[in-house]
mmCIF file with all atom_site columns, C-alpha atoms in Angstrom:
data_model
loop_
_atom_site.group_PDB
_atom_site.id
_atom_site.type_symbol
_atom_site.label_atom_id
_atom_site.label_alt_id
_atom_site.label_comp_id
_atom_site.label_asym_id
_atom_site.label_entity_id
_atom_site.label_seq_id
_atom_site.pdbx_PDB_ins_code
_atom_site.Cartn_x
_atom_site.Cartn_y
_atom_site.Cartn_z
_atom_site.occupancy
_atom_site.B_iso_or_equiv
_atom_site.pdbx_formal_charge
_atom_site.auth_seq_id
_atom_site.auth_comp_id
_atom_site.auth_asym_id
_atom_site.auth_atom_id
_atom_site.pdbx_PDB_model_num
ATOM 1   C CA . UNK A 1 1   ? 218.650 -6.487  75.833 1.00 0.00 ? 26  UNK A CA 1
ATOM 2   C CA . UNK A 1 2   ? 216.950 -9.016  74.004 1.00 0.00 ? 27  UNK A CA 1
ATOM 3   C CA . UNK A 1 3   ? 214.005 -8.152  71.109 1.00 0.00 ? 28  UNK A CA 1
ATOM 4   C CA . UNK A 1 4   ? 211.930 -10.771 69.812 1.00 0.00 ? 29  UNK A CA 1
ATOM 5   C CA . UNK A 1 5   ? 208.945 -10.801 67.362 1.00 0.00 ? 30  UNK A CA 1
ATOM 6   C CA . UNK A 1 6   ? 206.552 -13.855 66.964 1.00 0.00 ? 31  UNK A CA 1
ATOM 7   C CA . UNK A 1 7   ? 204.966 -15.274 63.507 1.00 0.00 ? 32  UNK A CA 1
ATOM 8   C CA . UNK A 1 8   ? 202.532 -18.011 63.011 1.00 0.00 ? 33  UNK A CA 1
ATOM 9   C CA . UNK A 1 9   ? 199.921 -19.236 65.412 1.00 0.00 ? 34  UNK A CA 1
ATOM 10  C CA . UNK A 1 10  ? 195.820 -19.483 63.884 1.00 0.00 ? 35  UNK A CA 1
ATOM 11  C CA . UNK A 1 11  ? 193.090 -21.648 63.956 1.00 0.00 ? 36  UNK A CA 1
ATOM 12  C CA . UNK A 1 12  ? 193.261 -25.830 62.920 1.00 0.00 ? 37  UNK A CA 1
ATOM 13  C CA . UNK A 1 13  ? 191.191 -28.439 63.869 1.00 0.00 ? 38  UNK A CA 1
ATOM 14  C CA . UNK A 1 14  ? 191.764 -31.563 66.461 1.00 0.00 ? 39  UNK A CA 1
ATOM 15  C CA . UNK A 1 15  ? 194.738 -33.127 65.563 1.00 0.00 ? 40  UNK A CA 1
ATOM 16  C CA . UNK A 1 16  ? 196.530 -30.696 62.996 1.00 0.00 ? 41  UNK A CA 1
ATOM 17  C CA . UNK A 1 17  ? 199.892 -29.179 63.082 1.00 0.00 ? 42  UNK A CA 1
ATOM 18  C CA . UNK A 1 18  ? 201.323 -25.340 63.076 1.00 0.00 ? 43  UNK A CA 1
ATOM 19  C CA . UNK A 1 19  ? 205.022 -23.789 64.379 1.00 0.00 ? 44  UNK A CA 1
ATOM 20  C CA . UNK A 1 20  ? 205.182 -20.487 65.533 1.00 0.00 ? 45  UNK A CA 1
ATOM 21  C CA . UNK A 1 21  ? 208.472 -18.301 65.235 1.00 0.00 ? 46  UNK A CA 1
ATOM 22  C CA . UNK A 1 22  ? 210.379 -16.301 67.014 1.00 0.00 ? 47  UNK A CA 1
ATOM 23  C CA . UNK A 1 23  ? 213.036 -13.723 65.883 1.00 0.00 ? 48  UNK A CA 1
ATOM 24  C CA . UNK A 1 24  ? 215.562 -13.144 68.436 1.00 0.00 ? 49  UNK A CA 1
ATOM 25  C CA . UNK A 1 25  ? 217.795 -10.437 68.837 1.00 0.00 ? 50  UNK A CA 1
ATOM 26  C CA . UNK A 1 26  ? 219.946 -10.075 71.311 1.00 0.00 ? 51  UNK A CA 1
ATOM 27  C CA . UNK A 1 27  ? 222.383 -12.388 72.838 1.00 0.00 ? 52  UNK A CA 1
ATOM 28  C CA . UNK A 1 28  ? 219.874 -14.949 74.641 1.00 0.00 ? 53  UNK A CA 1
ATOM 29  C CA . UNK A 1 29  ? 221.704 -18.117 77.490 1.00 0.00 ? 54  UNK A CA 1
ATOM 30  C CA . UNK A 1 30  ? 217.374 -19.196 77.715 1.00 0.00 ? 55  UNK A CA 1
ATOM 31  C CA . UNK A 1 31  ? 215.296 -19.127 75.236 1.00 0.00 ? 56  UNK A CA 1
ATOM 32  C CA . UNK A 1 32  ? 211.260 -20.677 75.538 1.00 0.00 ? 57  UNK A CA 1
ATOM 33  C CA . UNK A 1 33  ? 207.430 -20.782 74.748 1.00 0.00 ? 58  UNK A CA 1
ATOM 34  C CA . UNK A 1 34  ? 204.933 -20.419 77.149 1.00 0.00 ? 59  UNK A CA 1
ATOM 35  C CA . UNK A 1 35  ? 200.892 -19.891 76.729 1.00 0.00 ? 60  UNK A CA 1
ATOM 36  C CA . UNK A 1 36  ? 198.089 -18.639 78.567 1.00 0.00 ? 61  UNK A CA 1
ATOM 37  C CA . UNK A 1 37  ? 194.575 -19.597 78.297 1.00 0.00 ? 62  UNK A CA 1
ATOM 38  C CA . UNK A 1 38  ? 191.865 -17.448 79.003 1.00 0.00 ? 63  UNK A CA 1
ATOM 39  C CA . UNK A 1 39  ? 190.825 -17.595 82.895 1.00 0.00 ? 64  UNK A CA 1
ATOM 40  C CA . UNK A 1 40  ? 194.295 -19.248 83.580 1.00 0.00 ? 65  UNK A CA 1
ATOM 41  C CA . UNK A 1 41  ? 197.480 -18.392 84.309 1.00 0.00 ? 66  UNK A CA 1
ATOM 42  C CA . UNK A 1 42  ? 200.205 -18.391 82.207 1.00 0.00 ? 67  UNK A CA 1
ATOM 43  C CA . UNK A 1 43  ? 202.468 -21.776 81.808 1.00 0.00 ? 68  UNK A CA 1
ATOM 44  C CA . UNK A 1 44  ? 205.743 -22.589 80.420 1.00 0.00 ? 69  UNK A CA 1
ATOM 45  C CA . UNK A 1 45  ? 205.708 -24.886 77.196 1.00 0.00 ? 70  UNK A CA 1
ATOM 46  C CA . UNK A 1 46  ? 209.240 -25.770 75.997 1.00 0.00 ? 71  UNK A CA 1
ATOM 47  C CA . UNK A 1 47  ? 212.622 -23.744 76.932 1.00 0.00 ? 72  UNK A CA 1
ATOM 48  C CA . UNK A 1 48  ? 215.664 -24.560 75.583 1.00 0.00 ? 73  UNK A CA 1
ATOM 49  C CA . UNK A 1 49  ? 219.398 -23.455 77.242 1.00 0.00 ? 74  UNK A CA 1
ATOM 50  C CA . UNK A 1 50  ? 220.958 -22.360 73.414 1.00 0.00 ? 75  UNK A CA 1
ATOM 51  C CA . UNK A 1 51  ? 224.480 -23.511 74.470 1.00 0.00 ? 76  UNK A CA 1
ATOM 52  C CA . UNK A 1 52  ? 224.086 -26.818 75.575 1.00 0.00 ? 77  UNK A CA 1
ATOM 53  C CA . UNK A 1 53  ? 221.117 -27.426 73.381 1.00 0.00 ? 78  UNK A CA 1
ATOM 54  C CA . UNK A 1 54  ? 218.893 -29.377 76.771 1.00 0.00 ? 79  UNK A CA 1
ATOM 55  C CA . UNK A 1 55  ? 215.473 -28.938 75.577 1.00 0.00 ? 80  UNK A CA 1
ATOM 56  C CA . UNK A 1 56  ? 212.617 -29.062 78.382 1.00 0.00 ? 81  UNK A CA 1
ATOM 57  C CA . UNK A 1 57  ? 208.897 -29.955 77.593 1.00 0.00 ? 82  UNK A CA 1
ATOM 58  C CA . UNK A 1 58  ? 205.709 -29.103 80.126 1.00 0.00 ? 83  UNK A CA 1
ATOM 59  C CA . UNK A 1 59  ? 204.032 -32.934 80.478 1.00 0.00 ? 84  UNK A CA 1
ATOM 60  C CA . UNK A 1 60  ? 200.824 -31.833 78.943 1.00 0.00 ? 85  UNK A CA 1
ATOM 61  C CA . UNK A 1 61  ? 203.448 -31.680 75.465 1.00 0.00 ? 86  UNK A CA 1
ATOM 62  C CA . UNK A 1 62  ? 205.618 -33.616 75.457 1.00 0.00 ? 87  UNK A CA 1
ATOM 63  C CA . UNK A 1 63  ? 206.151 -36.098 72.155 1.00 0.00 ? 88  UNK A CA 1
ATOM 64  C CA . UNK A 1 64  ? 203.433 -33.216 70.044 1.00 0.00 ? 89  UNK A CA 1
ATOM 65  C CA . UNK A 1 65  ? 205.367 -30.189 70.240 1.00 0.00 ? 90  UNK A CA 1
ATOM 66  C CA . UNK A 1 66  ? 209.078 -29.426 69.731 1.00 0.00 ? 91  UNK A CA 1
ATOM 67  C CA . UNK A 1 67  ? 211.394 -26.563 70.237 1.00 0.00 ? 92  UNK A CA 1
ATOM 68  C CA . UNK A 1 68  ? 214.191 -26.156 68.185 1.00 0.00 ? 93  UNK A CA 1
ATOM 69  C CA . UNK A 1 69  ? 216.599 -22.966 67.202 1.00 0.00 ? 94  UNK A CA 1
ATOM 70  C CA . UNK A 1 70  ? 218.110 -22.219 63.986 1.00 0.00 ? 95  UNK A CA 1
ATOM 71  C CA . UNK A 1 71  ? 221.091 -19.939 65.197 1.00 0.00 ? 96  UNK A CA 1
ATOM 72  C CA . UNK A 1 72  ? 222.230 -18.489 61.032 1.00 0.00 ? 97  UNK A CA 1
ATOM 73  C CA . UNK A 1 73  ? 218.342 -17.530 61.010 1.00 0.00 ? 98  UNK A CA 1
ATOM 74  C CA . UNK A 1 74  ? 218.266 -16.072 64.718 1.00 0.00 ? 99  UNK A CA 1
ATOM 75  C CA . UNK A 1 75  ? 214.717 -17.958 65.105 1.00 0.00 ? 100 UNK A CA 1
ATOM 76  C CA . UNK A 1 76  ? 213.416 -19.855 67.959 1.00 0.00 ? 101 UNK A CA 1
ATOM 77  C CA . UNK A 1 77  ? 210.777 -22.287 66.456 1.00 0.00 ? 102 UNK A CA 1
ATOM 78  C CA . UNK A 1 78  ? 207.492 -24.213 68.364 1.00 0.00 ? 103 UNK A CA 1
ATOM 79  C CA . UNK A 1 79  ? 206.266 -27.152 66.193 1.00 0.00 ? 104 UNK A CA 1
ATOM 80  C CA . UNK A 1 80  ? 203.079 -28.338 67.624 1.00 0.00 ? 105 UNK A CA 1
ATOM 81  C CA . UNK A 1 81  ? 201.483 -31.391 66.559 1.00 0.00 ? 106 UNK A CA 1
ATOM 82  C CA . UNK A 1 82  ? 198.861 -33.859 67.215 1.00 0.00 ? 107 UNK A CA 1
ATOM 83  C CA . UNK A 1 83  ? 196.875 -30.465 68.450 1.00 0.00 ? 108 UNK A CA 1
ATOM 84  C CA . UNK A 1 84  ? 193.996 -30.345 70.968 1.00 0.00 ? 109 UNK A CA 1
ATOM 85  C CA . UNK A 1 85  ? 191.510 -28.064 72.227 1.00 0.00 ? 110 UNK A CA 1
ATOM 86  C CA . UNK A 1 86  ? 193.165 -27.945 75.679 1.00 0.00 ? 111 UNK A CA 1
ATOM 87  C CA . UNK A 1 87  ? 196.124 -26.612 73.721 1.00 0.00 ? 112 UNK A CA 1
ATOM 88  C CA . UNK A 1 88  ? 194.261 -23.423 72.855 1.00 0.00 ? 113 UNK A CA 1
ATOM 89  C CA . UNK A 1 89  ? 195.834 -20.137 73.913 1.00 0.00 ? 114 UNK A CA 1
ATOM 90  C CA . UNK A 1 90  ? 197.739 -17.229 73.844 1.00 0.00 ? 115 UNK A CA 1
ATOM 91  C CA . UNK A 1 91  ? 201.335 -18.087 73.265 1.00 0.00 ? 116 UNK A CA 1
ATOM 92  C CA . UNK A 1 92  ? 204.603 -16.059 74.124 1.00 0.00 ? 117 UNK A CA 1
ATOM 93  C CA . UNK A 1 93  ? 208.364 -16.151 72.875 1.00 0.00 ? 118 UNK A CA 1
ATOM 94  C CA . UNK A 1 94  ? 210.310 -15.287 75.437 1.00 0.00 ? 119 UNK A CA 1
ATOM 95  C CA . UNK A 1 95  ? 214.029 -15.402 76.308 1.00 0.00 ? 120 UNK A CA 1
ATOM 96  C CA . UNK A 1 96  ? 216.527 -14.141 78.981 1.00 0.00 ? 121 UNK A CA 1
ATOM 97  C CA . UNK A 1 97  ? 220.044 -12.775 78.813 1.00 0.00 ? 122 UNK A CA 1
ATOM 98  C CA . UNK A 1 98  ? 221.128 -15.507 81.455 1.00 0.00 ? 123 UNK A CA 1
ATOM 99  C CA . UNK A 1 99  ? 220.555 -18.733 82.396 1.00 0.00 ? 124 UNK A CA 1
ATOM 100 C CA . UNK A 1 100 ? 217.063 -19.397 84.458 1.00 0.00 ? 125 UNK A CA 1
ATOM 101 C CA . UNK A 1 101 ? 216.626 -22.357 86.067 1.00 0.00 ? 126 UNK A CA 1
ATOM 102 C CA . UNK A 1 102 ? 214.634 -24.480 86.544 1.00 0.00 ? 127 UNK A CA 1
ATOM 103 C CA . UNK A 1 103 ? 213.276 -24.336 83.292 1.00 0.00 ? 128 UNK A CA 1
ATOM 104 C CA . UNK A 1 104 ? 209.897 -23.609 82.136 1.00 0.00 ? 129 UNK A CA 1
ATOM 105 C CA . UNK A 1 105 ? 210.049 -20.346 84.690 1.00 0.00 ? 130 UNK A CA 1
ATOM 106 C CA . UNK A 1 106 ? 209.862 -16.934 83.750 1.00 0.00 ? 131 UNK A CA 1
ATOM 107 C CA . UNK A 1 107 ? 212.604 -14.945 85.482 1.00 0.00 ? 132 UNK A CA 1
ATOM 108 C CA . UNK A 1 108 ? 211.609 -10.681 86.567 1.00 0.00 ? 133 UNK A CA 1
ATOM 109 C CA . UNK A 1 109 ? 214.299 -9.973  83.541 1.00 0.00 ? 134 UNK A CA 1
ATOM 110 C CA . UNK A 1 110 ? 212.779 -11.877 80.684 1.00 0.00 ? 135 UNK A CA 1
ATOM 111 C CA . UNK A 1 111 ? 212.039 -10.642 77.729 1.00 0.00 ? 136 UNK A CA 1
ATOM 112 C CA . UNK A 1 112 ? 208.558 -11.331 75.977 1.00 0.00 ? 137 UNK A CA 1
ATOM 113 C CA . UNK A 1 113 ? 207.306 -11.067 72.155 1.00 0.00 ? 138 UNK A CA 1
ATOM 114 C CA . UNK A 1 114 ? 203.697 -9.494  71.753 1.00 0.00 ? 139 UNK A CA 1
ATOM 115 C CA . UNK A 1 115 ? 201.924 -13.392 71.862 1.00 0.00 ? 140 UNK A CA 1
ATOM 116 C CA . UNK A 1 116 ? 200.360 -15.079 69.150 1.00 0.00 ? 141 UNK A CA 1
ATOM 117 C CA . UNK A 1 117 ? 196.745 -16.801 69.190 1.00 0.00 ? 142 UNK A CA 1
ATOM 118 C CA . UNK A 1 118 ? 196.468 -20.177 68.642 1.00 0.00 ? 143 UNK A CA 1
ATOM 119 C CA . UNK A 1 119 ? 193.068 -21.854 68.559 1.00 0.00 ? 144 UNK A CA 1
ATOM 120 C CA . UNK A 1 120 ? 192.229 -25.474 68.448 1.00 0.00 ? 145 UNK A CA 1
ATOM 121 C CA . UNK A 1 121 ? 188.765 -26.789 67.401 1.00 0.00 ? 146 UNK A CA 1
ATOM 122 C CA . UNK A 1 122 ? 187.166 -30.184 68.366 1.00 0.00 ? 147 UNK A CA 1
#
């Protein structure tokens, strides 16, 4: 079983920066971010397979955010930069106890933190 409890997330303007955390615990072989905006379903942002370290970005991301994993802290991190207004939403830690492929997929057994709002203004 896998437990996991976001931090960060808020409100910044066009163009600004936050990174959301996740504490992980539990023994996780996929490990991600995904949001949901209102009226929309839920995507995948960034997953990232801990033992290889392969790191997989949704298009509408790639070169702003990052995913990265500091394994002596148990954290999963999401740096987002270069924000937007489309990137407004809820977002979601979330991690699995085996490998799910293709990335970017939630699997029936993963395992989701409680979501954290983030909120982009123009």
């Amino acid at each position: 079983q896998v437990q996991l409890v976001e931090s960060g997330g808020g409100s910044v303007q066009a163009g600004g920066s936050l990174r959301l955390s996740c504490a992980v615990s539990g023994f996780a072989r996929t490990m991600g971010w995904f949001r949901q905006a209102p009226g929309k379903e839920r995507e995948g942002v960034a997953t990232v397979y801990p033992s290889g370290g392969d790191t997989y970005y949704a298009d509408s991301v790639k070169g702003r955010f990052t995913i990265s994993q500091d394994n002596a802290k148990n954290t999963l991190y999401l740096q987002m930069s270069n924000l937007r207004p489309e990137d407004t939403a809820m977002y979601y830690c979330a991690a699995a106890s085996r490998v799910v492929f293709p990335p970017l997929r939630p699997s029936t057994d993963t395992y989701w933190a409680q979501g954290t709002q983030v909120t982009v203004s123009s």
